[in-house]
Amino acid sequence: MTGSRRIWTVVMGAALCLALVFAVERLVRASTFMEAQETAENTLRQTVYALEGHLRRYEVLPALLARQVEVRSFLATPPGSAGIEQMNLWLKHTNRVIESSDLYLIAPDGTTLAASNFDQSDSFVGQNFTYRPYFTTAIAGGSGQFFGLGTTSGVRGYYFASPVRDWAGRIVGVVALKIGVDDLETGWLASTHHTLVTDPDGIVFMATDPVWRYRGLLPLTPDRIARTKTSRRYADTPLYPLGQRESADNGRSLVTLAGSDGIAREYLAVNREMPGAGWTVRVLFDTGPIRAQVRLAVAAFALLLGIGLSLGWALWQRRARLAERIALQARAQAELERQVAERTADLRHANDELHRMQADMIQAGKLAALGRMSAALSHEINQPLAAARNYADSAALLIERGDLPRASDNIAQILSLIDRMATIARHLRNVARKPNEPLKTLSLHDAVTDALQVAETRLRASNVEVRNKLPKDLPMVLGGPVRLQQVIVNLLSNAADAMDSTGGEVELAAASDGDTVTLTVRDHGPGVAPAIVDRIFDPFFTTKTVGSGLGLGLSISYNIVKDFGGDLRVANHPDGGAVFSVILQAAKALQPAAQ
């Protein structure tokens, strides 16, 4: 190959690699951003539903309160000081019952006559609210709604108002109800995304980052500022532009904002209107992790591509050097030509054999990995699958007999076992890491009962009888119900295997010791050899014959109990047989931490 041709080949190869990397980057970025968009849309939908549900809870209460005899009588006739005091107490009690922020009655001239916060320094009593839109709408006969910052309390809230009519149908005042939004906003702080809520003029009044509050997403035109000042929506709080930069990426909205730390970040933004409240809810997802994920995927692809090219180049160089060596040897003496030819033939044969062995090893590795995965899944779901088959057969007989209630119970058991198998399959993916499932308070009696139902077919096939010696007064324990059942089923199955299918007895016992509860499973087999005690919980360690198991059951069970904060131990009983001890944390000991 000439020098110019070699350079041309290198340039074309580099261009092809760059084009391939660019195409992969575009594909990965589109897929990653699409997934983030769907997540943001789902989060936004849940947030809007929560806000709408919170507002609907209080929307009709002012109209109901306006029909109360106490309210109508109070506003229909000029009350004395005793009547005002009594109404204040009534409003305070009612406010506590309906769990609102404040509840107050306003005269037709806008003056607050009585309020649930009458005994506080920021009481509404005596305050005039004619400037509030919710009052003007209600005094005109409508149902007023308004969001704003309390001019007296300085607390953000949503206001509902309804006219109060006397017995002649005349409007004699307004009942107003305020609900706070601070708790809703606080609940968003635990999420990994940001949430903004804006009023009809585009001003942010709820945000997970405090620096974004009372800033305008839309331009703060004189008309918008005038409307805000007229209603005193934000009292005397100064308003500033939010200073965001907006862009688009394949139809997706991107916003760049600076947070409390002063660092400007790019966010994937989705928004949704709440027409009833006049709000717009926006959810922002930081694109930094998304783009980092794209870069990581592209870097991994580029690395693999570089490794492949390097291996190809090394192979090509090797072949070239081999050809040169053969050419030099061909010019040697006849005897050397014969020896070199023989050695070259041997090397070629060895090289072919090496490639064949490498291919066989790769294929064997793939089949072994597939076998381990299949065996693990089969090992963990055989018992619930067999139990489900028994329930199905029983349900068919019960349906033929017309016993539909018991057949329905069997079908419910089948569905429960299907859910259990799905949970077991998910757990097999998490053997090497700690799962995110929170610990629950559960009954060891119930877990053992469910496990015996699942393992019933396996035990009966091995002619094994179970003696359940669990006391009635066991405390509750901490763990996951399905995974604890999985541990017990594994131990029962191993006990049946230990007795070599000749039958025998398995004893279940439990005892409480302060902060722990210990469940023991004893078989009457040959016990555990001392040489393998330290390895019995290792993955894929088994004493069974080839094809009888891969040694995953005890390893998985050990990891599950460790996830519960407990321990799984094995020992030999003095009278023969192995004893497996499942040590669990008592619920009363770790109840505050679990909560």
XYZ file of C-alpha atoms in Angstrom:
595
model
C 0.000 0.000 0.000
C 1.477 3.351 -1.036
C 1.886 6.230 1.417
C -0.820 8.417 -0.162
C -3.268 5.542 -0.274
C -2.561 4.725 3.373
C -3.153 8.353 4.404
C -6.390 8.441 2.404
C -7.562 5.238 4.118
C -6.770 6.645 7.574
C -8.601 9.912 6.812
C -11.679 8.093 5.508
C -11.695 5.763 8.533
C -11.438 8.671 10.960
C -14.259 10.518 9.187
C -16.435 7.392 9.316
C -15.746 6.954 13.057
C -16.570 10.597 13.778
C -19.808 10.316 11.813
C -20.716 7.146 13.709
C -20.000 8.759 17.089
C -22.048 11.820 16.102
C -24.981 9.642 15.017
C -24.858 7.690 18.281
C -24.748 10.959 20.253
C -27.852 12.261 18.451
C -29.711 9.000 19.012
C -28.798 8.727 22.699
C -29.575 12.396 23.359
C -32.987 12.132 21.682
C -33.846 8.985 23.634
C -32.610 10.356 26.978
C -34.409 13.684 26.613
C -37.601 11.932 25.515
C -37.510 9.793 28.651
C -36.875 12.897 30.793
C -39.777 14.674 29.030
C -42.153 11.828 29.849
C -41.011 11.803 33.473
C -41.491 15.566 33.714
C -44.984 15.333 32.179
C -46.010 12.631 34.673
C -44.616 14.670 37.573
C -46.425 17.782 36.348
C -49.705 15.895 36.039
C -49.451 14.582 39.593
C -48.563 18.038 40.935
C -51.545 19.676 39.212
C -53.913 16.960 40.436
C -52.671 17.483 43.987
C -53.156 21.275 43.798
C -56.615 21.001 42.249
C -57.662 18.434 44.840
C -56.445 20.685 47.671
C -58.427 23.668 46.341
C -61.589 21.655 45.650
C -61.570 20.492 49.244
C -62.327 24.052 50.427
C -64.119 25.527 47.401
C -67.696 24.905 48.567
C -67.138 25.551 52.289
C -67.783 29.369 52.234
C -71.177 28.844 50.566
C -72.092 26.216 53.160
C -70.951 28.429 56.030
C -72.888 31.370 54.600
C -76.121 29.389 55.138
C -75.422 28.741 58.816
C -77.946 30.328 61.168
C -75.152 31.741 63.377
C -73.560 33.567 60.443
C -76.795 34.916 58.959
C -78.074 36.104 62.325
C -74.763 37.772 63.167
C -74.592 39.768 59.900
C -78.327 40.477 59.652
C -78.522 42.404 62.953
C -75.958 44.795 64.482
C -74.147 42.627 67.066
C -73.036 43.767 70.476
C -69.656 43.063 72.023
C -70.959 39.819 73.531
C -72.229 38.680 70.126
C -68.909 39.514 68.466
C -66.990 37.583 71.098
C -69.306 34.596 70.670
C -68.944 34.717 66.869
C -65.144 34.961 67.167
C -65.107 31.787 69.239
C -67.478 30.070 66.797
C -65.244 30.993 63.860
C -62.124 29.801 65.686
C -63.732 26.443 66.473
C -65.054 26.029 62.923
C -61.682 26.993 61.451
C -59.993 24.313 63.549
C -62.550 21.689 62.437
C -62.234 22.379 58.683
C -58.428 22.782 58.992
C -58.238 26.072 57.124
C -55.784 28.892 57.785
C -58.273 31.686 58.679
C -62.027 32.210 58.642
C -63.654 35.643 58.951
C -66.871 37.634 58.346
C -66.844 40.937 56.447
C -69.487 43.653 56.550
C -70.861 45.121 53.273
C -68.504 48.105 53.653
C -65.469 45.740 53.629
C -64.714 45.898 57.366
C -63.961 42.582 59.100
C -66.362 42.135 62.029
C -65.212 38.764 63.409
C -62.356 36.370 62.635
C -60.923 33.074 63.804
C -57.627 34.836 64.579
C -59.257 37.510 66.762
C -56.887 36.745 69.634
C -53.672 37.085 67.587
C -51.495 40.112 66.904
C -52.174 39.871 63.151
C -55.953 39.596 63.569
C -58.184 40.527 60.630
C -60.772 42.155 62.915
C -61.197 45.806 61.951
C -59.286 45.415 58.669
C -60.950 46.626 55.485
C -60.688 44.371 52.413
C -62.623 46.290 49.765
C -59.522 46.185 47.556
C -59.484 42.392 47.448
C -61.145 40.875 44.336
C -62.606 37.990 46.310
C -64.611 40.495 48.431
C -65.874 42.569 45.503
C -66.976 39.432 43.654
C -68.753 37.971 46.704
C -70.501 41.222 47.744
C -71.816 41.406 44.168
C -73.403 37.980 44.605
C -70.738 35.692 43.110
C -68.240 33.217 44.504
C -64.904 34.954 44.983
C -61.519 33.299 44.628
C -58.124 34.957 44.874
C -54.505 34.162 45.634
C -52.309 36.658 47.391
C -49.933 37.559 50.180
C -51.752 38.492 53.389
C -51.481 42.240 53.938
C -51.956 41.729 57.670
C -50.229 38.389 58.308
C -47.733 38.390 55.446
C -48.598 34.701 54.844
C -49.335 33.402 51.358
C -52.776 31.925 50.919
C -55.694 31.184 48.621
C -58.970 32.926 49.481
C -62.541 31.707 48.931
C -65.504 34.007 49.600
C -69.278 33.712 49.388
C -72.102 36.247 50.015
C -74.216 35.918 53.151
C -77.904 36.623 52.650
C -80.533 37.354 55.267
C -83.896 35.623 55.326
C -85.245 38.152 52.828
C -82.510 37.286 50.313
C -80.518 40.510 50.747
C -76.712 40.359 50.883
C -75.685 41.396 54.382
C -72.004 40.464 54.326
C -69.336 38.087 53.121
C -67.827 34.967 54.673
C -64.181 34.491 53.635
C -61.919 31.493 54.061
C -58.138 31.411 53.641
C -55.974 28.319 53.150
C -52.199 28.353 53.336
C -49.906 27.004 50.611
C -46.670 26.754 52.579
C -47.233 23.078 53.422
C -47.786 22.223 49.749
C -44.584 23.993 48.792
C -42.642 22.299 51.593
C -43.745 18.917 50.304
C -42.046 19.633 46.957
C -38.617 20.222 48.540
C -37.876 16.507 48.873
C -38.117 15.960 45.100
C -35.177 16.046 42.699
C -36.891 18.535 40.392
C -38.063 22.127 40.793
C -41.678 23.323 40.776
C -42.949 26.846 40.007
C -46.505 28.188 40.195
C -47.354 31.535 38.593
C -50.412 33.783 38.784
C -52.334 35.057 35.711
C -49.737 37.847 35.288
C -46.843 35.367 35.167
C -45.491 36.217 38.642
C -44.014 33.298 40.596
C -45.622 32.943 44.026
C -44.748 29.305 44.823
C -41.322 27.815 44.115
C -38.992 25.185 45.508
C -36.157 27.754 45.319
C -36.967 30.819 47.486
C -34.999 33.207 45.238
C -37.538 32.661 42.426
C -40.557 33.852 44.431
C -42.200 37.151 43.517
C -40.355 37.328 40.216
C -41.969 37.639 36.812
C -41.669 34.978 34.135
C -43.490 37.374 31.796
C -42.366 40.989 31.250
C -43.473 43.207 34.163
C -45.494 45.634 32.042
C -47.206 48.682 33.645
C -50.600 46.968 33.236
C -49.486 43.869 35.130
C -47.878 45.892 37.908
C -50.984 48.100 38.180
C -53.300 45.078 38.518
C -51.065 43.615 41.208
C -50.939 46.876 43.159
C -54.713 47.438 42.892
C -55.513 44.046 44.450
C -52.445 44.243 46.703
C -51.845 40.634 45.721
C -48.312 40.723 47.074
C -48.789 43.548 49.601
C -45.662 45.718 49.566
C -43.294 43.004 48.305
C -41.165 44.356 45.429
C -41.376 42.460 42.135
C -38.450 41.768 39.819
C -37.981 39.939 36.516
C -36.913 36.324 36.875
C -34.176 36.780 34.274
C -34.610 33.413 32.583
C -33.257 32.513 29.143
C -35.493 30.309 27.040
C -34.565 28.037 24.145
C -35.909 24.982 22.343
C -34.480 21.571 21.472
C -36.502 19.417 19.056
C -39.750 20.901 20.313
C -38.762 20.676 23.985
C -38.692 23.839 26.088
C -35.383 24.619 27.825
C -35.014 27.344 30.455
C -31.804 28.655 32.024
C -32.193 30.052 35.552
C -29.913 31.029 38.411
C -30.821 29.528 41.783
C -30.089 30.486 45.379
C -26.443 29.496 44.934
C -26.058 31.998 42.093
C -25.219 29.292 39.543
C -27.204 29.382 36.294
C -28.488 25.959 35.268
C -30.381 24.722 32.248
C -33.725 22.998 32.911
C -36.146 20.969 30.830
C -39.461 22.793 31.405
C -43.062 21.576 31.104
C -46.119 23.565 32.153
C -49.837 23.148 32.540
C -52.673 25.592 33.146
C -55.098 25.458 36.100
C -58.026 27.457 34.677
C -60.111 27.256 37.834
C -57.454 28.939 39.959
C -55.899 31.011 37.179
C -52.502 29.417 37.873
C -49.820 27.953 35.654
C -47.756 25.106 37.100
C -44.236 24.519 35.768
C -41.946 21.584 36.505
C -38.212 22.000 35.835
C -35.790 19.098 35.443
C -32.068 19.888 35.577
C -30.557 18.927 32.210
C -27.067 18.634 33.721
C -27.478 14.984 34.790
C -29.296 14.242 31.516
C -26.478 15.635 29.396
C -23.903 13.916 31.620
C -25.684 10.630 30.984
C -25.541 11.296 27.234
C -21.839 12.164 27.412
C -21.127 9.027 29.433
C -22.943 6.820 26.916
C -21.143 8.450 23.962
C -17.784 8.180 25.759
C -18.409 4.501 26.435
C -19.275 3.933 22.777
C -16.203 5.856 21.642
C -14.031 3.847 24.027
C -15.401 0.556 22.730
C -14.939 1.760 19.170
C -11.331 2.760 19.927
C -10.629 -0.607 21.527
C -12.074 -2.377 18.491
C -9.985 -0.292 16.094
C -6.875 -0.875 18.207
C -7.424 -4.607 18.177
C -7.995 -4.526 14.425
C -4.838 -2.516 13.864
C -2.819 -4.897 16.076
C -4.170 -7.885 14.179
C -3.337 -6.277 10.846
C 0.200 -5.476 12.028
C 0.630 -9.010 13.228
C -0.449 -10.429 9.902
C 1.888 -8.037 8.087
C 4.861 -9.029 10.225
C 4.045 -12.690 9.742
C 3.987 -12.224 5.963
C 7.378 -10.472 6.032
C 8.867 -13.248 8.137
C 7.585 -15.898 5.722
C 9.026 -13.964 2.760
C 12.455 -13.765 4.405
C 12.376 -17.427 5.287
C 11.430 -18.305 1.716
C 14.788 -16.914 0.515
C 16.768 -19.144 2.890
C 18.297 -22.487 2.130
C 16.165 -25.398 1.046
C 16.374 -27.112 4.395
C 15.406 -23.901 6.158
C 12.537 -23.491 3.670
C 11.281 -26.954 4.574
C 11.601 -26.299 8.356
C 10.019 -22.871 8.066
C 7.175 -24.296 5.977
C 6.550 -27.005 8.565
C 6.685 -24.522 11.444
C 4.453 -22.093 9.589
C 1.936 -24.881 9.062
C 2.114 -25.764 12.760
C 1.663 -22.137 13.772
C -1.303 -21.753 11.407
C -2.906 -24.870 12.827
C -2.260 -23.704 16.407
C -3.640 -20.260 15.571
C -6.802 -21.762 14.083
C -7.163 -24.036 17.094
C -6.696 -21.055 19.402
C -9.406 -19.073 17.609
C -11.715 -22.071 17.746
C -11.072 -22.526 21.482
C -11.616 -18.816 22.099
C -14.931 -18.942 20.243
C -15.943 -22.056 22.200
C -15.030 -20.351 25.499
C -17.014 -17.246 24.611
C -20.032 -19.333 23.646
C -19.690 -21.443 26.790
C -19.519 -18.278 28.903
C -22.699 -16.965 27.298
C -24.520 -20.266 27.859
C -23.261 -20.475 31.458
C -24.469 -16.936 32.216
C -27.828 -17.708 30.626
C -28.018 -20.954 32.577
C -27.246 -19.219 35.879
C -29.912 -16.599 35.232
C -32.508 -19.189 34.187
C -31.653 -21.501 37.065
C -31.837 -18.673 39.582
C -35.225 -17.536 38.360
C -36.509 -21.125 38.173
C -35.121 -21.866 41.649
C -36.957 -18.906 43.183
C -40.388 -19.263 41.494
C -40.844 -23.047 41.350
C -42.539 -23.182 44.771
C -45.089 -20.363 44.152
C -45.673 -21.719 40.626
C -46.443 -25.176 41.974
C -48.728 -23.677 44.631
C -50.513 -21.629 41.958
C -51.054 -24.821 39.903
C -52.626 -26.540 42.924
C -54.913 -23.577 43.534
C -55.876 -23.540 39.839
C -56.736 -27.272 39.851
C -58.731 -26.814 43.049
C -60.551 -23.786 41.592
C -61.535 -25.795 38.489
C -63.048 -28.544 40.676
C -64.859 -25.984 42.851
C -66.317 -24.263 39.755
C -67.568 -27.620 38.460
C -69.219 -28.182 41.856
C -70.727 -24.686 41.816
C -68.779 -23.558 44.882
C -67.963 -20.128 43.436
C -66.960 -18.344 46.709
C -64.218 -20.882 47.463
C -63.167 -20.873 43.799
C -62.898 -17.081 43.969
C -60.689 -17.396 47.065
C -58.404 -19.813 45.175
C -58.148 -17.395 42.246
C -57.250 -14.607 44.681
C -54.497 -16.834 46.075
C -53.225 -17.427 42.519
C -53.083 -13.679 41.876
C -51.211 -13.186 45.150
C -48.669 -15.842 44.127
C -48.254 -14.201 40.712
C -47.477 -10.900 42.457
C -45.013 -12.766 44.653
C -43.236 -14.269 41.606
C -42.956 -10.809 40.033
C -41.441 -9.451 43.251
C -38.986 -12.374 43.412
C -37.923 -11.696 39.818
C -37.289 -8.049 40.689
C -35.269 -9.133 43.713
C -32.953 -11.312 41.576
C -31.848 -8.136 39.816
C -30.973 -6.572 43.173
C -28.976 -9.427 44.763
C -25.722 -7.438 44.504
C -27.056 -4.144 45.854
C -29.229 -2.923 48.644
C -32.874 -2.547 47.527
C -34.862 0.623 47.958
C -37.873 -1.147 49.454
C -38.551 0.377 52.893
C -38.783 -1.965 55.871
C -42.284 -2.720 57.143
C -43.697 -3.986 60.394
C -44.973 -7.507 59.823
C -46.073 -10.643 61.637
C -43.638 -13.552 61.651
C -46.627 -15.882 62.108
C -48.182 -14.642 58.838
C -44.874 -14.898 56.950
C -44.368 -18.504 58.106
C -47.977 -19.424 57.264
C -47.677 -18.004 53.719
C -44.291 -19.685 53.205
C -45.720 -23.074 54.259
C -48.517 -22.651 51.716
C -46.010 -21.903 48.936
C -43.669 -24.774 49.891
C -46.490 -27.243 50.555
C -46.107 -29.078 47.231
C -42.332 -29.336 47.537
C -42.521 -30.668 51.112
C -45.256 -33.147 50.341
C -43.284 -34.478 47.337
C -40.305 -35.124 49.666
C -42.525 -36.745 52.330
C -41.546 -34.018 54.815
C -43.694 -33.100 57.814
C -43.372 -29.628 59.373
C -43.765 -29.090 63.129
C -44.612 -25.450 63.752
C -43.607 -24.513 67.323
C -43.909 -20.720 66.993
C -45.285 -19.168 70.221
C -48.376 -16.986 70.029
C -46.889 -13.916 71.728
C -44.070 -13.141 69.294
C -43.490 -9.402 68.735
C -43.756 -7.887 65.266
C -40.546 -7.780 63.199
C -39.076 -5.452 60.568
C -38.665 -6.635 56.990
C -40.386 -7.129 53.636
C -43.255 -9.657 53.669
C -42.574 -11.204 50.247
C -38.803 -11.385 50.680
C -39.108 -12.837 54.208
C -41.436 -15.520 52.825
C -38.806 -16.167 50.134
C -36.147 -16.752 52.817
C -38.369 -19.184 54.750
C -39.329 -21.069 51.550
C -35.637 -21.402 50.617
C -34.776 -22.780 54.075
C -37.695 -25.257 53.981
C -36.656 -26.432 50.497
C -33.029 -26.887 51.599
C -34.219 -28.827 54.662
C -36.214 -31.148 52.389
C -33.153 -31.587 50.118
C -30.960 -32.346 53.151
C -33.132 -35.324 54.034
C -32.521 -36.786 50.555
C -36.238 -37.113 49.703
C -36.539 -40.002 52.211
C -38.912 -38.024 54.374
C -38.566 -36.762 57.847
C -39.455 -33.893 60.079
C -38.624 -30.171 59.904
C -39.050 -28.157 63.098
C -39.917 -24.431 63.087
C -39.392 -22.489 66.315
C -38.983 -18.849 67.315
C -37.970 -16.853 70.367
C -37.769 -13.191 71.322
C -34.622 -11.792 72.940
C -35.025 -8.103 73.694
C -34.526 -6.229 70.425
C -34.400 -9.314 68.182
C -36.602 -12.239 67.202
C -34.921 -15.492 66.074
C -36.651 -18.005 63.787
C -34.974 -21.457 63.630
C -35.445 -24.115 60.926
C -34.072 -27.536 61.911
C -33.932 -30.596 59.674
C -32.987 -34.182 60.570
C -30.462 -34.670 57.791
C -26.714 -35.261 57.991
C -25.948 -31.664 59.035
C -23.381 -29.265 57.566
C -19.766 -30.361 57.217
C -17.375 -28.088 59.211
C -15.253 -27.556 56.096
C -18.067 -25.768 54.250
C -19.697 -23.778 57.068
C -17.779 -20.608 56.106
C -18.686 -20.977 52.423
C -22.297 -22.123 52.563
C -23.680 -18.612 51.972
C -21.366 -17.860 49.028
C -23.094 -17.382 45.632
C -23.095 -20.515 43.444
C -21.618 -22.725 46.226
C -23.570 -25.974 46.380
C -23.098 -29.526 47.547
C -25.826 -30.820 45.255
C -25.168 -32.934 42.195
C -24.722 -31.308 38.778
C -28.052 -30.043 37.485
C -29.709 -30.084 40.943
C -28.985 -26.462 41.832
C -26.540 -23.558 41.509
C -26.222 -22.542 45.180
C -28.173 -19.297 44.839
C -30.904 -19.879 47.420
C -28.855 -19.443 50.607
C -26.837 -16.557 49.117
C -30.011 -14.689 48.193
C -31.573 -15.464 51.584
C -28.438 -14.225 53.384
C -28.514 -10.915 51.472
C -32.244 -10.477 52.119
C -31.861 -10.921 55.896
C -28.856 -8.546 55.880
C -31.051 -5.973 54.080
C -33.505 -6.302 56.990
C -30.699 -5.436 59.451
C -30.579 -9.015 60.704
C -28.408 -12.088 60.226
C -28.625 -15.658 58.880
C -26.525 -18.330 60.621
C -26.083 -22.089 60.415
C -25.016 -24.674 62.992
C -25.352 -28.391 63.617
C -27.811 -29.637 66.234
C -26.337 -31.862 68.994
C -28.919 -34.522 68.180
C -28.215 -34.385 64.452
C -29.314 -32.259 61.534
C -28.663 -28.637 60.573
C -30.211 -25.579 62.266
C -30.579 -22.340 60.290
C -31.271 -19.260 62.445
C -32.957 -16.163 60.941
C -32.273 -13.233 63.305
C -34.650 -10.290 62.722
C -35.008 -6.902 64.377
C -38.059 -6.546 66.605
C -40.342 -3.764 65.391
C -40.574 -2.111 68.817
C -36.784 -1.730 68.936
C -36.372 0.148 65.641
C -39.800 1.712 65.250
C -38.593 5.388 65.373
C -35.775 4.730 62.902
C -38.061 2.841 60.542
C -40.530 5.718 60.546
